[in-house]
Amino acid sequence: MIQPVLHINPGDTIRTTTVDAGGRDASNTRRSNGGNPETGPFYIEGTMPGDLLAIKFNRIRLNRDSAESGDRVVGSALNSGYIENAKYDDKFSSEWKLDRANGFAMLAKPSEHLKNFRVKLQPMLGCVAVSPGEKQSFQAGWLGSWGGNMDYNGIREGVTVYLTVNQPGALLFVGDGHATQGDGELTGDALETSMDVEFTVNVIQGEGGGPRAENDEYIMAMGIAGSLPDALRQATTGLARWLEHDYHLTPNESAIVLGSSMRYDVAEIVDPQVNVVAKVSKAVLATLK
């Protein structure tokens, strides 16, 4: 087992940093090997298997002005004919400059058609995880019921992530910062960079469930599985159960709410598992009695 870097209590707030997916810090100095190195684990005192860990991200902020991404759409998202015919330029640069003052990113060495291309900065964390159960261990690129490399671009500042605890102390990890990311992380790497992070942990005893998340606008249930259909089913089931448990809806009532107001995000399609997010607006839920 990896030894905890810090023992904390429910209600504590932690301010820390993360390196990028290649192991580089805020000064772009390599601090570790690549492969989504994580910050942690943090041992949360009194937390036991079956509890629900709530991680509220108060701050997720860029701490440098550079990032790197992939420059080819992954084969799992393309037809074979496109892959066979695509003519890639091995000298193409996917290094990015991050204009933190004005809130956008642009290529550091843009090609002719992308000289004026800008994307909005929306800092997020690709990885939030607790220790998996049953003495399992996974590389940081994996994702599952314990969280992990979920790569959901909704995990931004202000979100609360809920993960079921599998081991005493939960053993919480965070990392894999992205300056911004489109749905699915299509190129295998988003705008990979380092982050300043502040989070507060709390524990709901005996209330396992998840991975889930919520922000001011939505409640969100994540479905993580080996295929898009299986992930969609898990996400839908998770959100239906959330409505029935916390909002006391019957299955018929839950069907009415979800059938009229459900939204899906395809969060991750390039890692060993797929992540689909089912979400419903809190404005809709506010009308429930």
CSV table of C-alpha atoms in Angstrom, one decimal, residues 37-270:
chain,number,residue,atom,x,y,z
A,37,PRO,CA,1.1,10.9,-11.5
A,38,GLU,CA,-1.2,11.7,-8.5
A,39,THR,CA,-1.0,13.9,-5.4
A,40,GLY,CA,-1.8,11.9,-2.3
A,41,PRO,CA,-3.0,9.7,-0.9
A,42,PHE,CA,-4.7,11.6,1.9
A,43,TYR,CA,-6.0,9.4,4.8
A,44,ILE,CA,-9.3,10.7,6.2
A,45,GLU,CA,-9.6,9.7,9.8
A,46,GLY,CA,-12.6,7.7,10.9
A,47,THR,CA,-13.6,6.8,7.3
A,48,MET,CA,-14.6,3.2,6.8
A,49,PRO,CA,-15.6,1.0,3.8
A,50,GLY,CA,-19.2,1.7,2.8
A,51,ASP,CA,-19.1,5.4,3.7
A,52,LEU,CA,-19.5,8.1,1.1
A,53,LEU,CA,-16.6,10.5,0.7
A,54,ALA,CA,-17.6,14.0,-0.4
A,55,ILE,CA,-14.8,16.1,-2.0
A,56,LYS,CA,-15.7,19.7,-2.6
A,57,PHE,CA,-13.3,21.4,-4.9
A,58,ASN,CA,-13.1,25.1,-3.8
A,59,ARG,CA,-10.3,26.0,-6.2
A,60,ILE,CA,-8.9,24.4,-9.4
A,61,ARG,CA,-6.5,27.0,-10.8
A,62,LEU,CA,-3.8,27.0,-13.5
A,63,ASN,CA,-0.3,27.7,-12.1
A,64,ARG,CA,1.7,28.0,-15.4
A,65,ASP,CA,1.3,29.3,-18.9
A,66,SER,CA,1.9,26.1,-21.0
A,67,ALA,CA,0.2,22.8,-21.8
A,68,GLU,CA,0.5,19.9,-24.2
A,69,SER,CA,-2.2,17.8,-25.9
A,70,GLY,CA,-2.5,15.0,-28.4
A,71,ASP,CA,-2.7,15.8,-32.1
A,72,ARG,CA,-4.6,12.8,-33.4
A,73,VAL,CA,-8.1,11.6,-32.7
A,74,VAL,CA,-7.9,8.1,-31.1
A,75,GLY,CA,-8.7,5.2,-33.3
A,76,SER,CA,-11.5,4.0,-31.1
A,77,ALA,CA,-13.6,7.1,-32.0
A,78,LEU,CA,-13.1,6.8,-35.8
A,79,ASN,CA,-14.1,4.7,-38.7
A,80,SER,CA,-11.3,2.5,-40.0
A,81,GLY,CA,-11.5,4.2,-43.4
A,82,TYR,CA,-10.6,7.6,-41.9
A,83,ILE,CA,-7.7,6.1,-40.1
A,84,GLU,CA,-6.3,4.5,-43.2
A,85,ASN,CA,-6.6,7.6,-45.3
A,86,ALA,CA,-5.6,10.3,-42.8
A,87,LYS,CA,-2.2,11.9,-43.6
A,88,TYR,CA,-0.7,13.1,-40.4
A,89,ASP,CA,2.2,15.5,-40.1
A,90,ASP,CA,4.8,14.1,-37.6
A,91,LYS,CA,6.2,17.6,-37.2
A,92,PHE,CA,2.9,19.2,-36.2
A,93,SER,CA,3.2,20.9,-32.8
A,94,SER,CA,0.4,20.5,-30.2
A,95,GLU,CA,2.1,22.7,-27.6
A,96,TRP,CA,-0.2,25.3,-26.1
A,97,LYS,CA,0.2,28.8,-24.6
A,98,LEU,CA,-2.2,29.6,-21.8
A,99,ASP,CA,-3.3,33.2,-21.4
A,100,ARG,CA,-4.5,33.1,-17.9
A,101,ALA,CA,-5.2,36.8,-17.7
A,102,ASN,CA,-7.6,36.7,-20.7
A,103,GLY,CA,-8.9,33.2,-20.2
A,104,PHE,CA,-8.0,31.4,-23.4
A,105,ALA,CA,-5.5,29.0,-24.9
A,106,MET,CA,-3.8,29.0,-28.3
A,107,LEU,CA,-1.2,26.9,-30.0
A,108,ALA,CA,2.3,27.9,-29.2
A,109,LYS,CA,3.4,27.1,-32.8
A,110,PRO,CA,0.2,27.3,-34.8
A,111,SER,CA,-0.2,25.9,-38.3
A,112,GLU,CA,-1.6,28.2,-41.0
A,113,HIS,CA,-5.3,27.4,-40.5
A,114,LEU,CA,-5.1,27.6,-36.7
A,115,LYS,CA,-3.3,31.0,-36.3
A,116,ASN,CA,-6.4,32.6,-34.9
A,117,PHE,CA,-7.8,29.5,-33.1
A,118,ARG,CA,-8.6,30.1,-29.4
A,119,VAL,CA,-10.3,27.9,-26.8
A,120,LYS,CA,-11.7,29.0,-23.5
A,121,LEU,CA,-9.8,28.0,-20.4
A,122,GLN,CA,-11.9,25.8,-18.2
A,123,PRO,CA,-9.5,24.1,-15.6
A,124,MET,CA,-10.5,20.7,-14.5
A,125,LEU,CA,-9.1,17.6,-12.8
A,126,GLY,CA,-9.0,14.3,-14.8
A,127,CYS,CA,-8.3,12.1,-11.8
A,128,VAL,CA,-10.1,12.0,-8.5
A,129,ALA,CA,-9.9,8.6,-6.8
A,130,VAL,CA,-10.1,6.6,-3.6
A,131,SER,CA,-8.3,3.3,-3.1
A,132,PRO,CA,-10.1,0.5,-4.9
A,133,GLY,CA,-11.5,-2.5,-2.8
A,134,GLU,CA,-10.4,-6.1,-2.4
A,135,LYS,CA,-6.7,-5.4,-2.4
A,136,GLN,CA,-6.8,-4.3,-6.0
A,137,SER,CA,-4.4,-1.9,-7.6
A,138,PHE,CA,-4.6,0.0,-10.9
A,139,GLN,CA,-2.4,2.3,-12.8
A,140,ALA,CA,-3.5,5.9,-12.7
A,141,GLY,CA,-4.9,5.7,-16.3
A,142,TRP,CA,-7.7,3.4,-15.1
A,143,LEU,CA,-11.1,4.3,-13.9
A,144,GLY,CA,-13.9,2.5,-12.2
A,145,SER,CA,-16.2,2.5,-9.2
A,146,TRP,CA,-13.4,4.1,-7.1
A,147,GLY,CA,-13.2,7.0,-9.5
A,148,GLY,CA,-9.8,7.4,-11.0
A,149,ASN,CA,-9.1,8.7,-14.5
A,150,MET,CA,-12.7,9.8,-15.1
A,151,ASP,CA,-11.6,12.7,-17.4
A,152,TYR,CA,-15.0,14.4,-17.0
A,153,ASN,CA,-14.8,18.1,-17.9
A,154,GLY,CA,-17.5,18.8,-15.3
A,155,ILE,CA,-15.0,18.3,-12.5
A,156,ARG,CA,-14.2,21.9,-12.2
A,157,GLU,CA,-13.9,24.5,-9.4
A,158,GLY,CA,-17.1,24.4,-7.3
A,159,VAL,CA,-18.0,20.8,-7.9
A,160,THR,CA,-18.4,18.1,-5.2
A,161,VAL,CA,-17.4,14.6,-6.1
A,162,TYR,CA,-18.8,11.6,-4.2
A,163,LEU,CA,-16.9,8.3,-4.1
A,164,THR,CA,-17.7,5.1,-2.1
A,165,VAL,CA,-15.0,4.3,0.4
A,166,ASN,CA,-13.4,0.9,0.0
A,167,GLN,CA,-10.5,1.0,2.5
A,168,PRO,CA,-10.1,2.5,6.0
A,169,GLY,CA,-9.2,6.1,5.6
A,170,ALA,CA,-10.4,6.2,1.9
A,171,LEU,CA,-6.9,7.1,0.6
A,172,LEU,CA,-7.8,10.0,-1.6
A,173,PHE,CA,-5.8,10.9,-4.7
A,174,VAL,CA,-6.1,13.9,-7.1
A,175,GLY,CA,-4.3,14.9,-10.3
A,176,ASP,CA,-4.2,15.0,-14.1
A,177,GLY,CA,-5.0,18.7,-14.5
A,178,HIS,CA,-6.4,19.9,-17.8
A,179,ALA,CA,-6.6,23.6,-18.9
A,180,THR,CA,-9.6,22.6,-20.9
A,181,GLN,CA,-11.0,19.5,-22.5
A,182,GLY,CA,-13.7,18.6,-25.1
A,183,ASP,CA,-16.1,15.7,-24.4
A,184,GLY,CA,-14.5,12.3,-24.5
A,185,GLU,CA,-10.8,13.5,-24.3
A,186,LEU,CA,-10.7,12.6,-28.0
A,187,THR,CA,-7.0,13.0,-28.6
A,188,GLY,CA,-6.0,10.9,-25.6
A,189,ASP,CA,-4.5,13.9,-23.9
A,190,ALA,CA,-6.4,17.1,-23.1
A,191,LEU,CA,-4.5,20.4,-22.5
A,192,GLU,CA,-2.3,18.7,-19.9
A,193,THR,CA,-0.9,21.1,-17.3
A,194,SER,CA,-0.2,21.5,-13.5
A,195,MET,CA,-2.7,23.0,-11.0
A,196,ASP,CA,-3.2,24.6,-7.7
A,197,VAL,CA,-6.0,22.8,-5.9
A,198,GLU,CA,-8.0,23.4,-2.8
A,199,PHE,CA,-10.6,20.9,-1.6
A,200,THR,CA,-12.6,20.1,1.6
A,201,VAL,CA,-13.5,16.6,2.6
A,202,ASN,CA,-16.6,15.3,4.4
A,203,VAL,CA,-17.9,11.8,5.1
A,204,ILE,CA,-21.5,10.6,4.9
A,205,GLN,CA,-21.4,7.4,7.0
A,206,GLY,CA,-23.0,4.3,5.6
A,207,GLU,CA,-24.2,6.0,2.4
A,208,GLY,CA,-22.1,4.5,-0.4
A,209,GLY,CA,-22.9,5.3,-4.0
A,210,GLY,CA,-21.2,6.7,-7.0
A,211,PRO,CA,-19.1,8.0,-8.6
A,212,ARG,CA,-21.4,11.0,-8.5
A,213,ALA,CA,-21.0,14.7,-8.5
A,214,GLU,CA,-23.0,17.9,-8.1
A,215,ASN,CA,-22.5,21.6,-8.7
A,216,ASP,CA,-24.8,24.6,-8.5
A,217,GLU,CA,-26.6,23.6,-11.7
A,218,TYR,CA,-26.7,19.8,-11.9
A,219,ILE,CA,-26.6,16.5,-10.1
A,220,MET,CA,-24.6,14.0,-12.1
A,221,ALA,CA,-24.2,10.2,-11.9
A,222,MET,CA,-21.3,8.6,-13.7
A,223,GLY,CA,-21.5,5.2,-15.4
A,224,ILE,CA,-18.1,3.5,-16.0
A,225,ALA,CA,-18.0,0.3,-18.0
A,226,GLY,CA,-16.3,-1.4,-20.9
A,227,SER,CA,-18.7,-0.1,-23.6
A,228,LEU,CA,-20.8,3.0,-24.2
A,229,PRO,CA,-24.2,1.1,-23.8
A,230,ASP,CA,-23.1,-0.5,-20.5
A,231,ALA,CA,-21.8,2.9,-19.2
A,232,LEU,CA,-25.0,4.6,-20.3
A,233,ARG,CA,-27.1,2.0,-18.4
A,234,GLN,CA,-25.0,2.4,-15.3
A,235,ALA,CA,-25.3,6.2,-15.4
A,236,THR,CA,-29.0,6.2,-15.9
A,237,THR,CA,-29.5,3.7,-13.1
A,238,GLY,CA,-27.3,5.7,-10.8
A,239,LEU,CA,-29.3,8.9,-11.4
A,240,ALA,CA,-32.7,7.1,-11.1
A,241,ARG,CA,-31.6,5.6,-7.7
A,242,TRP,CA,-30.3,9.1,-6.6
A,243,LEU,CA,-33.7,10.6,-7.3
A,244,GLU,CA,-35.6,7.8,-5.6
A,245,HIS,CA,-33.4,7.8,-2.5
A,246,ASP,CA,-32.8,11.6,-1.9
A,247,TYR,CA,-35.9,13.0,-3.5
A,248,HIS,CA,-38.2,10.2,-2.4
A,249,LEU,CA,-39.6,9.6,-5.9
A,250,THR,CA,-41.3,6.4,-7.0
A,251,PRO,CA,-39.9,4.7,-10.1
A,252,ASN,CA,-42.8,6.1,-12.1
A,253,GLU,CA,-42.1,9.6,-10.9
A,254,SER,CA,-38.4,9.2,-11.5
A,255,ALA,CA,-39.2,8.1,-15.1
A,256,ILE,CA,-41.2,11.2,-15.7
A,257,VAL,CA,-38.4,13.5,-14.5
A,258,LEU,CA,-35.6,11.7,-16.4
A,259,GLY,CA,-37.7,11.2,-19.5
A,260,SER,CA,-38.4,14.9,-19.8
A,261,SER,CA,-35.2,16.4,-18.4
A,262,MET,CA,-32.3,14.0,-18.7
A,263,ARG,CA,-29.0,15.1,-20.2
A,264,TYR,CA,-26.0,12.9,-21.1
A,265,ASP,CA,-22.3,13.8,-21.4
A,266,VAL,CA,-19.8,11.4,-22.9
A,267,ALA,CA,-17.0,12.1,-20.5
A,268,GLU,CA,-14.3,9.6,-21.5
A,269,ILE,CA,-13.9,7.2,-24.4
A,270,VAL,CA,-10.1,6.8,-24.8
